[in-house]
Amino acid sequence: MRIPEETFHRNGREITLRNACPEDAQMLLDYLKTVTGETRFLMMEPDEVSLTLEQEEAFIKGHNDSATSLLLLAFVDGEYAGNCSFESKAGSRRCAHRAGLGIALFQKYTGQGLGRILLEKLIGEAQKAGYRQLELTVVGGNHRARHLYESLGFRECGRIPDANRYDDGAYADDILMVRKGLADDRGK
């Protein structure tokens, strides 16, 4: 799904939101290797990032060409800060009303309201696409992210105990969250 680029100012900084393009593929791979090492709250370790440049380019193209998914990049004062996305959970008509959501920012951009800006934009675009329900997973202990999600209408709907096992032997739950009621029943 493609949306128009949007630039605005917040707290004296210029924020630009735009679709990814194939030329962003290497930047996104480098970003993924960095952010997975900055926090325990993402789904893998940096050495597990094994996507090729061609796979990342195909991922970008797939999102841009799709009517049911969106990959949105954020730049702060021209510097890449992170991204968010949604993808259909549909494998059948019964699930066509659901989309999964993901977001990650470089740590230096967390706690500044950028996550809220990205998620509000993403929720609006999901609603325009006709989704009725957004779903996400937050790792147990990620209190700031969970608070943000709850402030945007997400509610816990379940847990997977000890879903994440870290190299040091520690564990963390996966907390499943859902936001319902995005579009009316005429949509998906």
PDB file of C-alpha atoms in Angstrom:
ATOM      1  CA  MET A   1       0.000   0.000   0.000  1.00  0.00           C
ATOM      2  CA  ARG A   2       1.347   3.382  -0.928  1.00  0.00           C
ATOM      3  CA  ILE A   3       0.425   6.571   0.901  1.00  0.00           C
ATOM      4  CA  PRO A   4       1.536  10.161   0.313  1.00  0.00           C
ATOM      5  CA  GLU A   5       4.701  11.306   2.071  1.00  0.00           C
ATOM      6  CA  GLU A   6       3.912  13.505   5.060  1.00  0.00           C
ATOM      7  CA  THR A   7       6.232  16.034   6.720  1.00  0.00           C
ATOM      8  CA  PHE A   8       5.392  18.062   9.810  1.00  0.00           C
ATOM      9  CA  HIS A   9       7.094  19.732  12.762  1.00  0.00           C
ATOM     10  CA  ARG A  10       6.875  18.590  16.358  1.00  0.00           C
ATOM     11  CA  ASN A  11       8.921  19.930  19.282  1.00  0.00           C
ATOM     12  CA  GLY A  12      11.209  21.853  16.917  1.00  0.00           C
ATOM     13  CA  ARG A  13      12.007  18.787  14.820  1.00  0.00           C
ATOM     14  CA  GLU A  14      10.997  17.889  11.302  1.00  0.00           C
ATOM     15  CA  ILE A  15       9.335  14.480  11.057  1.00  0.00           C
ATOM     16  CA  THR A  16       8.802  12.776   7.715  1.00  0.00           C
ATOM     17  CA  LEU A  17       6.721   9.642   7.234  1.00  0.00           C
ATOM     18  CA  ARG A  18       6.945   7.794   3.930  1.00  0.00           C
ATOM     19  CA  ASN A  19       6.785   4.423   2.267  1.00  0.00           C
ATOM     20  CA  ALA A  20       9.984   2.447   1.958  1.00  0.00           C
ATOM     21  CA  CYS A  21      11.533   2.151  -1.496  1.00  0.00           C
ATOM     22  CA  PRO A  22      13.915  -0.531  -2.797  1.00  0.00           C
ATOM     23  CA  GLU A  23      16.868   1.836  -2.372  1.00  0.00           C
ATOM     24  CA  ASP A  24      16.177   1.729   1.402  1.00  0.00           C
ATOM     25  CA  ALA A  25      16.823  -2.021   1.633  1.00  0.00           C
ATOM     26  CA  GLN A  26      20.428  -1.876   2.883  1.00  0.00           C
ATOM     27  CA  MET A  27      19.560   0.872   5.373  1.00  0.00           C
ATOM     28  CA  LEU A  28      16.710  -1.274   6.711  1.00  0.00           C
ATOM     29  CA  LEU A  29      18.917  -4.343   7.074  1.00  0.00           C
ATOM     30  CA  ASP A  30      21.550  -2.315   8.952  1.00  0.00           C
ATOM     31  CA  TYR A  31      18.796  -0.821  11.127  1.00  0.00           C
ATOM     32  CA  LEU A  32      17.405  -4.262  11.961  1.00  0.00           C
ATOM     33  CA  LYS A  33      20.828  -5.493  13.050  1.00  0.00           C
ATOM     34  CA  THR A  34      21.237  -2.434  15.272  1.00  0.00           C
ATOM     35  CA  VAL A  35      17.806  -2.254  16.916  1.00  0.00           C
ATOM     36  CA  THR A  36      17.736  -5.968  17.744  1.00  0.00           C
ATOM     37  CA  GLY A  37      20.928  -5.384  19.730  1.00  0.00           C
ATOM     38  CA  GLU A  38      19.653  -2.278  21.519  1.00  0.00           C
ATOM     39  CA  THR A  39      16.785  -3.932  23.386  1.00  0.00           C
ATOM     40  CA  ARG A  40      15.528  -7.306  24.579  1.00  0.00           C
ATOM     41  CA  PHE A  41      12.022  -6.393  23.464  1.00  0.00           C
ATOM     42  CA  LEU A  42      12.354  -7.363  19.795  1.00  0.00           C
ATOM     43  CA  MET A  43      11.933 -10.887  18.488  1.00  0.00           C
ATOM     44  CA  MET A  44      15.515 -11.843  17.642  1.00  0.00           C
ATOM     45  CA  GLU A  45      19.189 -11.282  18.297  1.00  0.00           C
ATOM     46  CA  PRO A  46      21.355  -9.271  15.854  1.00  0.00           C
ATOM     47  CA  ASP A  47      23.235 -12.358  14.661  1.00  0.00           C
ATOM     48  CA  GLU A  48      19.914 -13.924  13.620  1.00  0.00           C
ATOM     49  CA  VAL A  49      19.216 -11.222  11.027  1.00  0.00           C
ATOM     50  CA  SER A  50      19.962 -13.201   7.890  1.00  0.00           C
ATOM     51  CA  LEU A  51      17.867 -11.539   5.210  1.00  0.00           C
ATOM     52  CA  THR A  52      19.616 -10.832   1.943  1.00  0.00           C
ATOM     53  CA  LEU A  53      19.408  -7.509   0.153  1.00  0.00           C
ATOM     54  CA  GLU A  54      17.202  -9.153  -2.461  1.00  0.00           C
ATOM     55  CA  GLN A  55      14.825 -10.506   0.196  1.00  0.00           C
ATOM     56  CA  GLU A  56      14.541  -7.083   1.822  1.00  0.00           C
ATOM     57  CA  GLU A  57      13.879  -5.449  -1.547  1.00  0.00           C
ATOM     58  CA  ALA A  58      11.138  -8.036  -2.201  1.00  0.00           C
ATOM     59  CA  PHE A  59       9.666  -7.342   1.270  1.00  0.00           C
ATOM     60  CA  ILE A  60       9.516  -3.620   0.499  1.00  0.00           C
ATOM     61  CA  LYS A  61       8.012  -4.206  -2.953  1.00  0.00           C
ATOM     62  CA  GLY A  62       5.471  -6.617  -1.506  1.00  0.00           C
ATOM     63  CA  HIS A  63       4.252  -4.048   1.005  1.00  0.00           C
ATOM     64  CA  ASN A  64       4.172  -1.239  -1.546  1.00  0.00           C
ATOM     65  CA  ASP A  65       2.257  -3.292  -4.102  1.00  0.00           C
ATOM     66  CA  SER A  66      -0.214  -4.745  -1.601  1.00  0.00           C
ATOM     67  CA  ALA A  67      -3.669  -3.371  -0.858  1.00  0.00           C
ATOM     68  CA  THR A  68      -3.615  -5.046   2.575  1.00  0.00           C
ATOM     69  CA  SER A  69      -0.228  -4.117   4.085  1.00  0.00           C
ATOM     70  CA  LEU A  70       1.798  -0.982   4.760  1.00  0.00           C
ATOM     71  CA  LEU A  71       5.450  -0.362   5.654  1.00  0.00           C
ATOM     72  CA  LEU A  72       5.968   3.175   6.920  1.00  0.00           C
ATOM     73  CA  LEU A  73       9.391   4.736   7.595  1.00  0.00           C
ATOM     74  CA  ALA A  74      10.020   7.647   9.969  1.00  0.00           C
ATOM     75  CA  PHE A  75      12.779  10.245   9.626  1.00  0.00           C
ATOM     76  CA  VAL A  76      13.601  12.889  12.222  1.00  0.00           C
ATOM     77  CA  ASP A  77      15.465  15.907  10.850  1.00  0.00           C
ATOM     78  CA  GLY A  78      16.370  13.774   7.833  1.00  0.00           C
ATOM     79  CA  GLU A  79      17.797  10.879   9.878  1.00  0.00           C
ATOM     80  CA  TYR A  80      16.165   7.466   9.757  1.00  0.00           C
ATOM     81  CA  ALA A  81      14.512   6.756  13.120  1.00  0.00           C
ATOM     82  CA  GLY A  82      12.508   3.551  12.669  1.00  0.00           C
ATOM     83  CA  ASN A  83       9.430   2.046  11.087  1.00  0.00           C
ATOM     84  CA  CYS A  84       6.074   0.462  11.631  1.00  0.00           C
ATOM     85  CA  SER A  85       3.922  -1.809   9.533  1.00  0.00           C
ATOM     86  CA  PHE A  86       0.738  -3.798   9.313  1.00  0.00           C
ATOM     87  CA  GLU A  87      -0.025  -6.933   7.354  1.00  0.00           C
ATOM     88  CA  SER A  88      -3.190  -8.913   6.816  1.00  0.00           C
ATOM     89  CA  LYS A  89      -3.666 -11.946   9.054  1.00  0.00           C
ATOM     90  CA  ALA A  90      -5.985 -13.384   6.409  1.00  0.00           C
ATOM     91  CA  GLY A  91      -5.640 -16.865   5.111  1.00  0.00           C
ATOM     92  CA  SER A  92      -9.369 -16.915   4.510  1.00  0.00           C
ATOM     93  CA  ARG A  93     -12.388 -14.593   4.432  1.00  0.00           C
ATOM     94  CA  ARG A  94     -12.948 -15.390   8.106  1.00  0.00           C
ATOM     95  CA  CYS A  95      -9.708 -13.620   9.035  1.00  0.00           C
ATOM     96  CA  ALA A  96      -9.764 -10.823   6.433  1.00  0.00           C
ATOM     97  CA  HIS A  97     -10.845  -8.263   9.074  1.00  0.00           C
ATOM     98  CA  ARG A  98      -7.577  -8.721  11.052  1.00  0.00           C
ATOM     99  CA  ALA A  99      -4.132  -7.161  10.638  1.00  0.00           C
ATOM    100  CA  GLY A 100      -0.920  -7.689  12.598  1.00  0.00           C
ATOM    101  CA  LEU A 101       1.076  -4.623  13.602  1.00  0.00           C
ATOM    102  CA  GLY A 102       4.759  -4.122  14.325  1.00  0.00           C
ATOM    103  CA  ILE A 103       6.922  -1.143  15.276  1.00  0.00           C
ATOM    104  CA  ALA A 104      10.549  -0.550  16.216  1.00  0.00           C
ATOM    105  CA  LEU A 105      12.625   2.592  16.673  1.00  0.00           C
ATOM    106  CA  PHE A 106      16.274   3.227  17.313  1.00  0.00           C
ATOM    107  CA  GLN A 107      16.550   3.623  21.086  1.00  0.00           C
ATOM    108  CA  LYS A 108      17.634   7.254  20.790  1.00  0.00           C
ATOM    109  CA  TYR A 109      14.185   8.024  19.327  1.00  0.00           C
ATOM    110  CA  THR A 110      12.103   6.250  21.965  1.00  0.00           C
ATOM    111  CA  GLY A 111      10.240   8.187  24.634  1.00  0.00           C
ATOM    112  CA  GLN A 112       9.826  11.274  22.410  1.00  0.00           C
ATOM    113  CA  GLY A 113       6.334  10.682  21.028  1.00  0.00           C
ATOM    114  CA  LEU A 114       7.480   9.317  17.670  1.00  0.00           C
ATOM    115  CA  GLY A 115       6.005   5.882  18.367  1.00  0.00           C
ATOM    116  CA  ARG A 116       2.613   7.468  19.045  1.00  0.00           C
ATOM    117  CA  ILE A 117       2.803   9.469  15.805  1.00  0.00           C
ATOM    118  CA  LEU A 118       3.650   6.347  13.798  1.00  0.00           C
ATOM    119  CA  LEU A 119       0.997   4.202  15.444  1.00  0.00           C
ATOM    120  CA  GLU A 120      -1.738   6.821  15.068  1.00  0.00           C
ATOM    121  CA  LYS A 121      -0.914   7.076  11.359  1.00  0.00           C
ATOM    122  CA  LEU A 122      -0.818   3.289  11.006  1.00  0.00           C
ATOM    123  CA  ILE A 123      -4.144   2.819  12.814  1.00  0.00           C
ATOM    124  CA  GLY A 124      -5.758   5.426  10.549  1.00  0.00           C
ATOM    125  CA  GLU A 125      -4.423   3.733   7.412  1.00  0.00           C
ATOM    126  CA  ALA A 126      -5.563   0.303   8.662  1.00  0.00           C
ATOM    127  CA  GLN A 127      -9.009   1.732   9.229  1.00  0.00           C
ATOM    128  CA  LYS A 128      -9.066   3.199   5.698  1.00  0.00           C
ATOM    129  CA  ALA A 129      -8.056  -0.236   4.393  1.00  0.00           C
ATOM    130  CA  GLY A 130     -11.174  -1.658   6.057  1.00  0.00           C
ATOM    131  CA  TYR A 131      -9.624  -3.593   8.938  1.00  0.00           C
ATOM    132  CA  ARG A 132     -11.779  -4.041  12.031  1.00  0.00           C
ATOM    133  CA  GLN A 133      -9.095  -5.459  14.311  1.00  0.00           C
ATOM    134  CA  LEU A 134      -5.378  -4.825  14.855  1.00  0.00           C
ATOM    135  CA  GLU A 135      -3.221  -7.297  16.755  1.00  0.00           C
ATOM    136  CA  LEU A 136       0.282  -7.083  18.199  1.00  0.00           C
ATOM    137  CA  THR A 137       2.632  -8.796  20.587  1.00  0.00           C
ATOM    138  CA  VAL A 138       4.565  -6.936  23.274  1.00  0.00           C
ATOM    139  CA  VAL A 139       7.303  -8.618  25.293  1.00  0.00           C
ATOM    140  CA  GLY A 140       6.662  -8.810  29.030  1.00  0.00           C
ATOM    141  CA  GLY A 141       8.541  -6.096  30.890  1.00  0.00           C
ATOM    142  CA  ASN A 142       8.241  -3.560  28.064  1.00  0.00           C
ATOM    143  CA  HIS A 143       6.093  -1.279  30.216  1.00  0.00           C
ATOM    144  CA  ARG A 144       6.515   1.884  28.121  1.00  0.00           C
ATOM    145  CA  ALA A 145       5.381   0.178  24.921  1.00  0.00           C
ATOM    146  CA  ARG A 146       2.490  -1.525  26.663  1.00  0.00           C
ATOM    147  CA  HIS A 147       1.347   1.781  28.166  1.00  0.00           C
ATOM    148  CA  LEU A 148       1.474   3.389  24.707  1.00  0.00           C
ATOM    149  CA  TYR A 149      -0.531   0.558  23.145  1.00  0.00           C
ATOM    150  CA  GLU A 150      -3.145   0.728  25.904  1.00  0.00           C
ATOM    151  CA  SER A 151      -3.437   4.507  25.486  1.00  0.00           C
ATOM    152  CA  LEU A 152      -4.271   3.864  21.818  1.00  0.00           C
ATOM    153  CA  GLY A 153      -7.040   1.393  22.649  1.00  0.00           C
ATOM    154  CA  PHE A 154      -5.194  -1.951  22.634  1.00  0.00           C
ATOM    155  CA  ARG A 155      -6.145  -4.442  25.338  1.00  0.00           C
ATOM    156  CA  GLU A 156      -4.413  -7.596  26.533  1.00  0.00           C
ATOM    157  CA  CYS A 157      -6.180 -10.682  25.241  1.00  0.00           C
ATOM    158  CA  GLY A 158      -3.732 -13.386  26.271  1.00  0.00           C
ATOM    159  CA  ARG A 159      -0.190 -14.406  27.177  1.00  0.00           C
ATOM    160  CA  ILE A 160       2.328 -16.979  26.161  1.00  0.00           C
ATOM    161  CA  PRO A 161       4.416 -17.653  29.276  1.00  0.00           C
ATOM    162  CA  ASP A 162       8.185 -17.805  28.785  1.00  0.00           C
ATOM    163  CA  ALA A 163       7.800 -17.288  25.021  1.00  0.00           C
ATOM    164  CA  ASN A 164      11.220 -15.624  24.813  1.00  0.00           C
ATOM    165  CA  ARG A 165      14.366 -17.351  26.054  1.00  0.00           C
ATOM    166  CA  TYR A 166      17.432 -15.134  26.124  1.00  0.00           C
ATOM    167  CA  ASP A 167      21.044 -16.187  25.724  1.00  0.00           C
ATOM    168  CA  ASP A 168      21.634 -15.523  29.445  1.00  0.00           C
ATOM    169  CA  GLY A 169      18.893 -18.032  30.377  1.00  0.00           C
ATOM    170  CA  ALA A 170      16.238 -15.446  31.318  1.00  0.00           C
ATOM    171  CA  TYR A 171      12.688 -15.702  30.001  1.00  0.00           C
ATOM    172  CA  ALA A 172       9.943 -13.200  29.137  1.00  0.00           C
ATOM    173  CA  ASP A 173       6.289 -13.656  28.264  1.00  0.00           C
ATOM    174  CA  ASP A 174       4.662 -12.597  25.030  1.00  0.00           C
ATOM    175  CA  ILE A 175       1.621 -10.427  25.764  1.00  0.00           C
ATOM    176  CA  LEU A 176      -0.963 -10.551  23.000  1.00  0.00           C
ATOM    177  CA  MET A 177      -2.923  -7.332  22.501  1.00  0.00           C
ATOM    178  CA  VAL A 178      -5.842  -6.395  20.271  1.00  0.00           C
ATOM    179  CA  ARG A 179      -7.572  -3.191  19.205  1.00  0.00           C
ATOM    180  CA  LYS A 180     -11.068  -3.795  17.879  1.00  0.00           C
ATOM    181  CA  GLY A 181     -13.674  -1.680  16.119  1.00  0.00           C
ATOM    182  CA  LEU A 182     -11.533   0.108  13.518  1.00  0.00           C
ATOM    183  CA  ALA A 183     -13.912   0.021  10.534  1.00  0.00           C
ATOM    184  CA  ASP A 184     -17.606  -0.614  10.269  1.00  0.00           C
ATOM    185  CA  ASP A 185     -18.984  -3.953   9.100  1.00  0.00           C
ATOM    186  CA  ARG A 186     -19.110  -2.835   5.462  1.00  0.00           C
ATOM    187  CA  GLY A 187     -15.310  -3.167   5.366  1.00  0.00           C
ATOM    188  CA  LYS A 188     -13.343  -6.327   5.914  1.00  0.00           C
TER     189      LYS A 188
END
